[in-house]
CSV table of C-alpha atoms and ligand atoms in Angstrom, one decimal:
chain,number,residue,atom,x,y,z
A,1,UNK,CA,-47.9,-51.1,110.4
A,2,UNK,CA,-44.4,-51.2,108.4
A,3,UNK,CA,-43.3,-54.4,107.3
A,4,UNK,CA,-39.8,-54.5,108.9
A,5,UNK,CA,-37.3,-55.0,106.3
A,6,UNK,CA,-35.6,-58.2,105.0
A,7,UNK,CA,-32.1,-59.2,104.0
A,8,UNK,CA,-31.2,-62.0,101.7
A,9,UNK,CA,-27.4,-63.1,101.6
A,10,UNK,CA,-26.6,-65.0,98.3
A,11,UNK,CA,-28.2,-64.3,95.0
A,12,UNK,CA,-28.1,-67.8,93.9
A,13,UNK,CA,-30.8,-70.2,93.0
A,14,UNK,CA,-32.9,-69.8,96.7
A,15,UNK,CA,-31.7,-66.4,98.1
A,16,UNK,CA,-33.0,-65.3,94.4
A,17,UNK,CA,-36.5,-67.5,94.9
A,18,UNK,CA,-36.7,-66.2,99.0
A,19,UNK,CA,-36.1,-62.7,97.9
A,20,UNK,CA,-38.4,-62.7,95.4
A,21,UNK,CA,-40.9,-64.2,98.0
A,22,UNK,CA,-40.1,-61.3,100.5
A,23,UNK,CA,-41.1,-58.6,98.2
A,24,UNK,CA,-44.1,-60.0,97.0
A,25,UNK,CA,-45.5,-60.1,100.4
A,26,UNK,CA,-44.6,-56.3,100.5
A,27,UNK,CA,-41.5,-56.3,102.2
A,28,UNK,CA,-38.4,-54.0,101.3
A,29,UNK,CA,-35.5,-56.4,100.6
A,30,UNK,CA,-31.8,-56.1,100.3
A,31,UNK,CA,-30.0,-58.9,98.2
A,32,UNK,CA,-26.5,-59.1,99.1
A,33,UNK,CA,-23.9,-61.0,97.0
A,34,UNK,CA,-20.2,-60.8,96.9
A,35,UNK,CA,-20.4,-62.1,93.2
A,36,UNK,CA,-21.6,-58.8,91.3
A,37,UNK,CA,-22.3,-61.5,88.9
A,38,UNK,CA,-24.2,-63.6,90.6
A,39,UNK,CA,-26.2,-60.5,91.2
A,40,UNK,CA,-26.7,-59.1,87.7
A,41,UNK,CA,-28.3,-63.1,86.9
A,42,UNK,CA,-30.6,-63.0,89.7
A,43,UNK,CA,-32.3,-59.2,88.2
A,44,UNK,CA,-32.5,-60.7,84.9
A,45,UNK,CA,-34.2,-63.6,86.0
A,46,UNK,CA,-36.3,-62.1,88.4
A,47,UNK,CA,-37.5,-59.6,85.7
A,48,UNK,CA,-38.1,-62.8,83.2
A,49,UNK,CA,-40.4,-64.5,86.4
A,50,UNK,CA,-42.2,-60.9,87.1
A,51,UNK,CA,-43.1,-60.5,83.2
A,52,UNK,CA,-44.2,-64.6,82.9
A,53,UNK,CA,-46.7,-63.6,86.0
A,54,UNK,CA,-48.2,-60.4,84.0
A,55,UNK,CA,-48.3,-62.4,81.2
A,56,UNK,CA,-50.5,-65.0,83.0
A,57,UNK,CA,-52.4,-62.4,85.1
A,58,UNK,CA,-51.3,-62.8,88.3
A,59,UNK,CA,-50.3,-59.4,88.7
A,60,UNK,CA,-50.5,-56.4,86.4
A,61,UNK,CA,-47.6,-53.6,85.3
A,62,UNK,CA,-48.0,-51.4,88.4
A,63,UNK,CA,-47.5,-54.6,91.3
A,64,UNK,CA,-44.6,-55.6,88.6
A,65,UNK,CA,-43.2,-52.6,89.0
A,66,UNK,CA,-43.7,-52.4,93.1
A,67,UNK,CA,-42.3,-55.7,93.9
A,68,UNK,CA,-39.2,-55.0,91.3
A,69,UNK,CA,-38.7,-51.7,93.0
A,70,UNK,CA,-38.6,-53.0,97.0
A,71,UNK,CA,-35.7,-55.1,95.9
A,72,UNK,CA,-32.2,-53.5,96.1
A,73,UNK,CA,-29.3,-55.4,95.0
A,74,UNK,CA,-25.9,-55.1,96.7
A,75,UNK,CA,-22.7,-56.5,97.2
A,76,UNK,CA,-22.1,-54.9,100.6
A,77,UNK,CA,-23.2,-55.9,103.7
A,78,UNK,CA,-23.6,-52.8,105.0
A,79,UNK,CA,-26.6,-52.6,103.4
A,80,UNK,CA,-28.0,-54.8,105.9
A,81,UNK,CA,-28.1,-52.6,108.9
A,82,UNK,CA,-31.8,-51.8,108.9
A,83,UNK,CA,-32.9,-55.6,108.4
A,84,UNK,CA,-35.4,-56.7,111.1
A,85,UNK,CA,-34.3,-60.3,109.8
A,86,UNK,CA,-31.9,-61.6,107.0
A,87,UNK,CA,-31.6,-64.4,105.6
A,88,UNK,CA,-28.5,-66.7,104.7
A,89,UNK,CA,-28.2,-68.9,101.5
A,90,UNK,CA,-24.7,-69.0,100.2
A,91,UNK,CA,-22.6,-72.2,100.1
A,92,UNK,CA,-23.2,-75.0,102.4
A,93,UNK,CA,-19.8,-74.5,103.9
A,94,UNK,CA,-19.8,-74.1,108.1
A,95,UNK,CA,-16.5,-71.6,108.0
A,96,UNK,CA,-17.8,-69.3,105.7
A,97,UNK,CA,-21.5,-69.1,107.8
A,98,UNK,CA,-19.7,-68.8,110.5
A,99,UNK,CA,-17.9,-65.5,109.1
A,100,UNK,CA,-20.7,-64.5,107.4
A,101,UNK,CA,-22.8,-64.6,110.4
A,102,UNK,CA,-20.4,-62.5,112.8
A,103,UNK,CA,-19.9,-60.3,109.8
A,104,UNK,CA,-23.5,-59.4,109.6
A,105,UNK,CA,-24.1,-59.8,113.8
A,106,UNK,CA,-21.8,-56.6,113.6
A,107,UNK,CA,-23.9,-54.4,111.4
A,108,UNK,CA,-27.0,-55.2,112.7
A,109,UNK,CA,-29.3,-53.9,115.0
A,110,UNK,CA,-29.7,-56.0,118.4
A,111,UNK,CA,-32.9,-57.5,117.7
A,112,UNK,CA,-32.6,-58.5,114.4
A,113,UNK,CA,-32.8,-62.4,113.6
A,114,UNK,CA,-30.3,-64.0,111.7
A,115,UNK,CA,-31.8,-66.9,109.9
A,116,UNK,CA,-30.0,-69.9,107.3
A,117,UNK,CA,-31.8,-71.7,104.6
A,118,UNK,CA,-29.0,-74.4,105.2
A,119,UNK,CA,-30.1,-77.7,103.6
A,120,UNK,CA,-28.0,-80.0,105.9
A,121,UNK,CA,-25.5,-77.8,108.7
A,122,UNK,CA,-27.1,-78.1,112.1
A,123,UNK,CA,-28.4,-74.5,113.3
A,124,UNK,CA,-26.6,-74.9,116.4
A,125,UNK,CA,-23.5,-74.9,115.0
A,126,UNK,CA,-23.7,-72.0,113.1
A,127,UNK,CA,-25.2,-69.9,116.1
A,128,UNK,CA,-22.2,-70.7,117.9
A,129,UNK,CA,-20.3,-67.7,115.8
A,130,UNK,CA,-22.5,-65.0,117.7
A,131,UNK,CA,-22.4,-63.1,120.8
A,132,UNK,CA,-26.1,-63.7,121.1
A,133,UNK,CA,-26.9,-67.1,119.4
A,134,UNK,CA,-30.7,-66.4,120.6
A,135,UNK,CA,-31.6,-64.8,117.6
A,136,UNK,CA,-30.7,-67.4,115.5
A,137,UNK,CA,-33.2,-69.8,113.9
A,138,UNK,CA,-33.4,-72.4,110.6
A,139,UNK,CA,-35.4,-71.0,107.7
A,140,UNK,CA,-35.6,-74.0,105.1
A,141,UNK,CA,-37.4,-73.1,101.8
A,142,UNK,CA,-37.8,-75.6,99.0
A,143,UNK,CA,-36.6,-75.6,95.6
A,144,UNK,CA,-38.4,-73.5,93.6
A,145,UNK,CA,-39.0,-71.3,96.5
A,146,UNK,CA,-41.7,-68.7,95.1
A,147,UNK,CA,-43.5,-72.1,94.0
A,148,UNK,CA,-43.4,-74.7,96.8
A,149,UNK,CA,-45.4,-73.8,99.8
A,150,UNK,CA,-43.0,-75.6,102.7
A,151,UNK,CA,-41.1,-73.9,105.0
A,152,UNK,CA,-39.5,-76.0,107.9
A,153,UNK,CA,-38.5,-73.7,111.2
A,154,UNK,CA,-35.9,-74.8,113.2
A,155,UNK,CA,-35.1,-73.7,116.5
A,156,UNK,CA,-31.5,-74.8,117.4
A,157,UNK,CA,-31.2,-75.3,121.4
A,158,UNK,CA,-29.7,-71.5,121.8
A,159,UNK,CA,-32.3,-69.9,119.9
A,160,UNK,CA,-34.8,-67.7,121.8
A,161,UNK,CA,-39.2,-68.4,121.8
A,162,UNK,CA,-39.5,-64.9,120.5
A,163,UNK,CA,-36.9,-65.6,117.8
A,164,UNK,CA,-39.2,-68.7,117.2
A,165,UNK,CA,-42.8,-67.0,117.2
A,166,UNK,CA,-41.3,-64.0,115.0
A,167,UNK,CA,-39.8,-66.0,112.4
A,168,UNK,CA,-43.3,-68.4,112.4
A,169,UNK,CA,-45.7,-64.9,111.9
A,170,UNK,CA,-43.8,-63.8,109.5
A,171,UNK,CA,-43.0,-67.1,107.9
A,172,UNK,CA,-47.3,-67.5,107.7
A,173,UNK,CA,-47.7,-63.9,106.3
A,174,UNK,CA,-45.7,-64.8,103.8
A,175,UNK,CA,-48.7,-67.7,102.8
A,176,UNK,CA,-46.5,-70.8,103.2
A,177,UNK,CA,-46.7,-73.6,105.5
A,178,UNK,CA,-44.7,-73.5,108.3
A,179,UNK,CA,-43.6,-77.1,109.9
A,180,UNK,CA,-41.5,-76.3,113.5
A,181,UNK,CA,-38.6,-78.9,113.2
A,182,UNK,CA,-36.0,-80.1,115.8
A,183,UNK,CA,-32.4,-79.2,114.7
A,184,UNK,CA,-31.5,-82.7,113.9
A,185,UNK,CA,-30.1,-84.1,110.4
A,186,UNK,CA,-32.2,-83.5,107.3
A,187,UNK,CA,-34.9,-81.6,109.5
A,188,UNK,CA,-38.2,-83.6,108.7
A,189,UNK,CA,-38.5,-84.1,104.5
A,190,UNK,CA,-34.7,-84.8,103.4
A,191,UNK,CA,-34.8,-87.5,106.8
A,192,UNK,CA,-38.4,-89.2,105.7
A,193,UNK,CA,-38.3,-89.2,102.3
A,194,UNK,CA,-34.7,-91.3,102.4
A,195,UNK,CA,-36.3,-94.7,101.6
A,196,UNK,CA,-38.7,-93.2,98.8
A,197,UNK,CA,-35.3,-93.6,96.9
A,198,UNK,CA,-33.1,-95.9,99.3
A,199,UNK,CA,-35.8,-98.8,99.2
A,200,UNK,CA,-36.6,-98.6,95.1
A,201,UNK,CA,-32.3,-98.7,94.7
A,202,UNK,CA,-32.2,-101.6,97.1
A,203,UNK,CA,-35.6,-103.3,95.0
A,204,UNK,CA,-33.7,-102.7,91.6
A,205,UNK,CA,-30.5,-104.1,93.1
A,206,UNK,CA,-31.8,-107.6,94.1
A,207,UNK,CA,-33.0,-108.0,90.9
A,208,UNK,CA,-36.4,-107.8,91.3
A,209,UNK,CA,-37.3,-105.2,88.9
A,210,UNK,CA,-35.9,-102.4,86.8
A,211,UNK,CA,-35.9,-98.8,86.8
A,212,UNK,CA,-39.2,-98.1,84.5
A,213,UNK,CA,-41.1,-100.7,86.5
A,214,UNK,CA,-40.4,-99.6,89.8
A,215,UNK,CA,-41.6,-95.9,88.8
A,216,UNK,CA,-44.3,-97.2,87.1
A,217,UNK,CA,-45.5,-99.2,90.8
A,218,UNK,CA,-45.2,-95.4,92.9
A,219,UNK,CA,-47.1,-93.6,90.0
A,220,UNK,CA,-49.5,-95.8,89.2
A,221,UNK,CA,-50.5,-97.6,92.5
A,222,UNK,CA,-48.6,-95.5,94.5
A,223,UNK,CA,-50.3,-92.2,93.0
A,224,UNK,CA,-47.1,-90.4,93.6
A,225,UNK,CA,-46.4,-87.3,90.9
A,226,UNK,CA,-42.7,-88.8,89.9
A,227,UNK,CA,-41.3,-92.3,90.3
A,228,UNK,CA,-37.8,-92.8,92.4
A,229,UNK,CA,-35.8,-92.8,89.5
A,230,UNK,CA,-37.5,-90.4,87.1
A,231,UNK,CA,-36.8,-88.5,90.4
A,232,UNK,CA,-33.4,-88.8,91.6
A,233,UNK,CA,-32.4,-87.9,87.3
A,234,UNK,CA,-34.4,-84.6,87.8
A,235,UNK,CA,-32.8,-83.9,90.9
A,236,UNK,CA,-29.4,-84.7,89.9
A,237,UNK,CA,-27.6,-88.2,91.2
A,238,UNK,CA,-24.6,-86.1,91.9
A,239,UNK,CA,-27.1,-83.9,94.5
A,240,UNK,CA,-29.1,-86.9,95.6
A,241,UNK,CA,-26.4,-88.9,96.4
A,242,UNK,CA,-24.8,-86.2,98.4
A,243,UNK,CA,-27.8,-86.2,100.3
A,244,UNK,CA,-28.0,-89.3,101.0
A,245,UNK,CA,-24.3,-89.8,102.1
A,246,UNK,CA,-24.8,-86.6,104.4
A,247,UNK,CA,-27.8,-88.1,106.2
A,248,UNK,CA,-26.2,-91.3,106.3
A,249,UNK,CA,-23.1,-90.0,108.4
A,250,UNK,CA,-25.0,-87.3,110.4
A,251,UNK,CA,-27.0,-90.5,111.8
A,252,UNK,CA,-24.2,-92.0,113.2
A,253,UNK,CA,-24.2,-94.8,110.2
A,254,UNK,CA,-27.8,-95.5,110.8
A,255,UNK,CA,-28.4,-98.6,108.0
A,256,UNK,CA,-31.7,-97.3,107.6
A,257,UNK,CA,-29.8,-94.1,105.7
A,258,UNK,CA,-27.5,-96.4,104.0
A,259,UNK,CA,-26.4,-95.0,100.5
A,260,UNK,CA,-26.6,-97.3,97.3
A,261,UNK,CA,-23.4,-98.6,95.1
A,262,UNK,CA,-26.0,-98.1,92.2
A,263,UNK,CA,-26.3,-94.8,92.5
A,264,UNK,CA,-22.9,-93.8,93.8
A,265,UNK,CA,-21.2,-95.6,90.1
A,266,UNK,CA,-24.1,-93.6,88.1
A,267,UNK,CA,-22.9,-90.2,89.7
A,268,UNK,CA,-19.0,-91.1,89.2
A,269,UNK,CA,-20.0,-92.4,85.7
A,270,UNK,CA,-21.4,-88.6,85.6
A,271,UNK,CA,-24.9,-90.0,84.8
A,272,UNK,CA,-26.2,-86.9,86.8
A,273,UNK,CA,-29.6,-87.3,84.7
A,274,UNK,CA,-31.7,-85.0,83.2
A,275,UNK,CA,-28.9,-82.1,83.6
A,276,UNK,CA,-26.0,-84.5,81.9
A,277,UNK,CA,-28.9,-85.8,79.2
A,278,UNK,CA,-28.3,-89.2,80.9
A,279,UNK,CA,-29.1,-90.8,84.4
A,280,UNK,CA,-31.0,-93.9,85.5
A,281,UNK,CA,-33.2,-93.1,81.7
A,282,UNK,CA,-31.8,-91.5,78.7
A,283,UNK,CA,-32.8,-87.9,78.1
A,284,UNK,CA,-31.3,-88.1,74.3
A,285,UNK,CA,-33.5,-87.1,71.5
A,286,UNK,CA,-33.7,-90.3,70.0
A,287,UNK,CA,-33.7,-92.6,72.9
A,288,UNK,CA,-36.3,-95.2,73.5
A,289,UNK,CA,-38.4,-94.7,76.2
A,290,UNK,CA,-37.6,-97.6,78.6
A,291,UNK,CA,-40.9,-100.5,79.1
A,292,UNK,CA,-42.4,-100.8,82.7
A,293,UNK,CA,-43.5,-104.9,83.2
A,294,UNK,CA,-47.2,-103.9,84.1
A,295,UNK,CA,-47.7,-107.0,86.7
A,296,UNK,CA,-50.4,-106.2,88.9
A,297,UNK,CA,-49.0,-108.0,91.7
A,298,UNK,CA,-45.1,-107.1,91.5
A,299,UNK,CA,-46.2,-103.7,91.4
A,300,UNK,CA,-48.4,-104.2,94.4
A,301,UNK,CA,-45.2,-105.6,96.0
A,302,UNK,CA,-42.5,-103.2,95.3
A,303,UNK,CA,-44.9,-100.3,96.4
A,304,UNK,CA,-46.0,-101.6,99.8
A,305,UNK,CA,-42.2,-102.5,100.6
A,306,UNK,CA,-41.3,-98.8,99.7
A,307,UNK,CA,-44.4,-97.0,101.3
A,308,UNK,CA,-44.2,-99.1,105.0
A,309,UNK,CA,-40.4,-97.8,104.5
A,310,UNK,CA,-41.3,-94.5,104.2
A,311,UNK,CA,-44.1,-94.5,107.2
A,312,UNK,CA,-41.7,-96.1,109.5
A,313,UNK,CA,-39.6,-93.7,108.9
A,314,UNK,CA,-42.4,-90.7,109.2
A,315,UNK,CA,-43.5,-92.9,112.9
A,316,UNK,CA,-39.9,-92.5,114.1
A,317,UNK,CA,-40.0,-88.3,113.4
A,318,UNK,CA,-43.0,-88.6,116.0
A,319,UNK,CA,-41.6,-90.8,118.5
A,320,UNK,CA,-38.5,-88.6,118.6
A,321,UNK,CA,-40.4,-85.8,118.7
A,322,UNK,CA,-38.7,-84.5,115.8
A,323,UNK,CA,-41.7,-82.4,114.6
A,324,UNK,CA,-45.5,-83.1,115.4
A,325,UNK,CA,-48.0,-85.7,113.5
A,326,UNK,CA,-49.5,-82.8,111.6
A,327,UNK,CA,-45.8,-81.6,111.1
A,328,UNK,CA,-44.9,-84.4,109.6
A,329,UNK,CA,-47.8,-84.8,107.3
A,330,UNK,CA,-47.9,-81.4,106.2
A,331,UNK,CA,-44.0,-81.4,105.5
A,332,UNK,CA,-44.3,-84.4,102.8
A,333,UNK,CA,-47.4,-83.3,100.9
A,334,UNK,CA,-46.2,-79.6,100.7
A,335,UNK,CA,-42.9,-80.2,100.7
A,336,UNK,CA,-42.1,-82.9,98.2
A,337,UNK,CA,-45.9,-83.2,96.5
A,338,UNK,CA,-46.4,-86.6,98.3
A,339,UNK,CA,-50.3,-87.5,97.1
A,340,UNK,CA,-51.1,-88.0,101.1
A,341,UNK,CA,-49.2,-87.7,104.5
A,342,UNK,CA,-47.9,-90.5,105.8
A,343,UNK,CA,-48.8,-90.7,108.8
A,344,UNK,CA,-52.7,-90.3,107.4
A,345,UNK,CA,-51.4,-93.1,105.2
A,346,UNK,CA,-50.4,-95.7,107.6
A,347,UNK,CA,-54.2,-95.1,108.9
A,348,UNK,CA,-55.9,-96.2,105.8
A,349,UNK,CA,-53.7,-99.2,105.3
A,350,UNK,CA,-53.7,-100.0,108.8
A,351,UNK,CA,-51.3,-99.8,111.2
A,352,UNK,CA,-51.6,-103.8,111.8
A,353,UNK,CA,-50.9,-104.4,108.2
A,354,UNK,CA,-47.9,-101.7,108.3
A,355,UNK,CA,-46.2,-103.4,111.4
A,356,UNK,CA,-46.8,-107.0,109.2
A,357,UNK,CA,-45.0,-106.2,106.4
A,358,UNK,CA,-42.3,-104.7,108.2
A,359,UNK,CA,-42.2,-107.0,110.2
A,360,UNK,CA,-41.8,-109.5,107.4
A,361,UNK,CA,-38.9,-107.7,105.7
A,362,UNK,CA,-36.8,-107.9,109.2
A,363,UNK,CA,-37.4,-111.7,109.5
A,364,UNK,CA,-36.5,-112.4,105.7
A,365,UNK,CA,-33.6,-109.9,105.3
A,366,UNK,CA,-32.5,-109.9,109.1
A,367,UNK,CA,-30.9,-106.4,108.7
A,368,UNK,CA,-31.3,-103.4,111.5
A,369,UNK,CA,-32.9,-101.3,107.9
A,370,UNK,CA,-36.3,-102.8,108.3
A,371,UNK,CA,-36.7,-102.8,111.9
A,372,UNK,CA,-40.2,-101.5,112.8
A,373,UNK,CA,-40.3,-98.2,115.2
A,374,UNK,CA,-41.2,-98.5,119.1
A,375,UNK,CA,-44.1,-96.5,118.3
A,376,UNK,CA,-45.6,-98.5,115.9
A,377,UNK,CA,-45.8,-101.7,117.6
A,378,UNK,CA,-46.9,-100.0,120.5
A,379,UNK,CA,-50.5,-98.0,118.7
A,380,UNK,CA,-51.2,-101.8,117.3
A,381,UNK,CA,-51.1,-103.3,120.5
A,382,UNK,CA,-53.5,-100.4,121.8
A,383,UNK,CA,-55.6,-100.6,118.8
A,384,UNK,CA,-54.8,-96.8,118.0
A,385,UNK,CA,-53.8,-94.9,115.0
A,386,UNK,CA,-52.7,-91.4,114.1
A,387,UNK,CA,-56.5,-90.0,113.6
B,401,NAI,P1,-26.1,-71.2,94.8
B,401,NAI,O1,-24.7,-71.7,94.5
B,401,NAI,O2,-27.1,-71.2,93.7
B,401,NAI,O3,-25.9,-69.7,95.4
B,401,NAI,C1,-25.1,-69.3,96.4
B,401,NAI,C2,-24.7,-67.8,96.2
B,401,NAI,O4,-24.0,-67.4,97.4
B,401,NAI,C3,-23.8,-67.5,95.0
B,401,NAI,O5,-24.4,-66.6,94.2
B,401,NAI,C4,-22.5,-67.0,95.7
B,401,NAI,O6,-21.9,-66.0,94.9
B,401,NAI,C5,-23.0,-66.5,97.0
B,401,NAI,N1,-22.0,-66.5,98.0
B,401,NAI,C6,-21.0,-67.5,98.3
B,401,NAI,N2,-20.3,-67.1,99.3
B,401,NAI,C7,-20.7,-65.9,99.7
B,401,NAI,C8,-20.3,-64.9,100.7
B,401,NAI,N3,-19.3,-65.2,101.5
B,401,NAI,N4,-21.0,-63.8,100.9
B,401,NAI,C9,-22.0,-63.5,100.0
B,401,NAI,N5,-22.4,-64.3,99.0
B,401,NAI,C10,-21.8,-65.5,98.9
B,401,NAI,O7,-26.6,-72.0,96.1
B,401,NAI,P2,-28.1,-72.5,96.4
B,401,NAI,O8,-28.5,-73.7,95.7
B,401,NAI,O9,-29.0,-71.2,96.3
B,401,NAI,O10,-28.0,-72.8,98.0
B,401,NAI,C11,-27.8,-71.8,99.0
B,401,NAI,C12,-28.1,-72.4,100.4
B,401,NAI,O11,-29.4,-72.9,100.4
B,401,NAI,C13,-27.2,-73.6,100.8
B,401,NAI,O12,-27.0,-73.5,102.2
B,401,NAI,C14,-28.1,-74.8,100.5
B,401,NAI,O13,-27.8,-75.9,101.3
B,401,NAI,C15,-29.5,-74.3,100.7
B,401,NAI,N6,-30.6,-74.9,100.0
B,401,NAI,C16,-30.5,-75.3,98.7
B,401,NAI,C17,-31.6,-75.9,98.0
B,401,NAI,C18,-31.5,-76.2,96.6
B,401,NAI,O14,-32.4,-76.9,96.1
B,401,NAI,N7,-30.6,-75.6,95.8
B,401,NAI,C19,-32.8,-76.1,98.8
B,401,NAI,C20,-32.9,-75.7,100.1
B,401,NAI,C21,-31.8,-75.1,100.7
């Protein structure tokens, strides 16, 4: 059987990633960009990742030269119009999808899907530009894409069951993990993962502890790969923050999703992080790396408040049927390295002691932020848990 073709649109940092993706599952891809720029960067960088996988022996000369040759690089979208499915990853601007998408609805044949890595847009919206909005879907990747396995799938309320099952075969041949997500605001991981950084800003801001000893609580109890701030510095305060905000107004002004003063003065200050060489740590050559306070017990303390955050949070994606328990699991330890899925989390602790601590935080702080989910209190008073 032919592998249908695949289009990418935007040669940036993911359309680059996705299309390299495509063609090493043996598709023929077409990279569109308007920027013949933008284009020229993404060969020369795909050429540098294709000769670091040689070098390592993932793949010799010949498959090098196979997957380089099943990419064609464009800058007109005509070059779409035998695509069984393309995918969108230009700005995160609704006007231009929603141009870009007609455009491409008008070159393509009738069954091919139309699919947008958008970040934070709801999928409904931009199907709305089509004649047929059924064969639109969400494709998320994560950042790098040839590198992190997650892919969430998200069916907006137009989109067909075949666009769906299509998009999830091909999605799995591709060897990622597919998570099927409701079209709701920051899908499952950029919704769950809110408090991993909310939470440790709040901590820091009462004065409890600093920056270093908060990380050093989620690395070294928590067992998580990077601490909140080490974190938000590598992924840029300026793209965090943004984030954050987003989330923050797409829920309606939730305070669960409420963004920090702390971190909204670092970006102004431009303390991006790693990028500007200075964030919540300094990146400087000479700097001084900053001292955690190794107390057994504050750490134990600032990573409990920050983990029952974080389950609540995964609960509520199940009680609002956001994505499934497995879903939800699967998205956090693939999709942002978390060392365990929440949900399977919450089991170990207990869901008892979960619902206590949370509990605890509402009746000391009073604030809507730490109120425990429905469908928490609910499996303790049935003695259940997730597994
Ligand atoms: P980028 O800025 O690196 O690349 C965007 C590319 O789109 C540029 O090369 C630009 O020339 C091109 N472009 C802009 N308008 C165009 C048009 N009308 N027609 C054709 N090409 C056009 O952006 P990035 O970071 O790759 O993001 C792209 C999309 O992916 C956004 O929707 C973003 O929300 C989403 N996303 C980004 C992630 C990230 O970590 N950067 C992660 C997951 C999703």
């Amino acid at each position: 059987m032919s592998l249908i073709q695949i289009g990418v649109l935007g040669a940036g940092t993911m359309g680059s990633g996705i299309a390299q993706v495509a063609a090493q599952s043996g598709h023929s891809v077409v990279l569109v960009d308007v920027n013949t720029d933008a284009l020229k960067r993404a060969g020369d960088s795909l050429q540098k990742v294709l000769d670091r996988l040689v070098e390592k022996g993932k793949i010799d000369e010949n498959q090098k030269e196979q997957i380089w040759n099943r990419i064609q690089f464009s800058s007109s979208f005509d070059d779409f119009k035998n695509c069984g499915m393309i995918i969108e990853a230009i700005i995160e601007k609704l006007e231009v999808k929603h141009e870009v998408f007609k455009k491409m609805e008008s070159i393509v044949s009738a069954d091919c899907i139309l699919a947008s890595n958008t970040s934070s847009l709801s999928i409904a919206s931009i199907g709305s530009a089509l004649q047929n909005p059924t064969r639109c879907i969400g494709i998320h990747f994560f950042n790098p894409a040839p590198l992190m396995p997650l892919v969430e799938i998200i069916p907006a309320i137009q989109t067909s069951d075949l666009t769906l099952k299509t998009s999830k075969d091909l999605i799995d041949s591709w060897k990622k993990k597919a998570v099927i997500v409701k079209d709701t605001p920051g899908f499952i991981v950029n919704r769950v993962a809110r408090p991993f950084y909310g939470e440790a800003l709040r901590i820091y801001e009462e004065g409890i502890a600093d920056f270093a000893t908060i990380d050093w609580a989620m690395t070294s109890i928590g067992g998580f790969r990077m601490g909140p701030f080490t974190l938000m510095d590598y992924i840029g305060n300026d793209v965090n923050y943004t984030v954050t905000e987003t989330v923050f107004e797409a829920f309606y002004y939730d305070p669960r999703f409420k963004p920090s003063f702390t971190q909204k003065r670092h970006k102004e200050a431009g303390y991006y992080g790693r990028k500007s060489g200075k964030g919540f740590f300094d990146y400087s050559e000479n700097a001084i790396p900053a001292n955690a306070n190794e107390d057994p017990k504050l750490g134990q303390e600032i990573f409990e408040r920050i983990i029952v955050m974080l389950i609540n949070e995964a609960i509520d994606a199940v009680f609002l049927n956001i994505a499934s328990r497995d879903d939800v699991d699967v998205a956090m330890t693939n999709g942002v390295n978390y060392p365990k899925g929440l949900l399977n989390w919450a089991d170990e602790m207990g869901l008892a002691v979960v619902l206590e601590k949370l509990q605890s935080l509402f009746e000391e702080y009073g604030e809507d932020r730490y109120r425990p989910n429905p469908l928490l209190r609910k499996m303790v008073k049935g003695g259940q848990t997730f597994y």
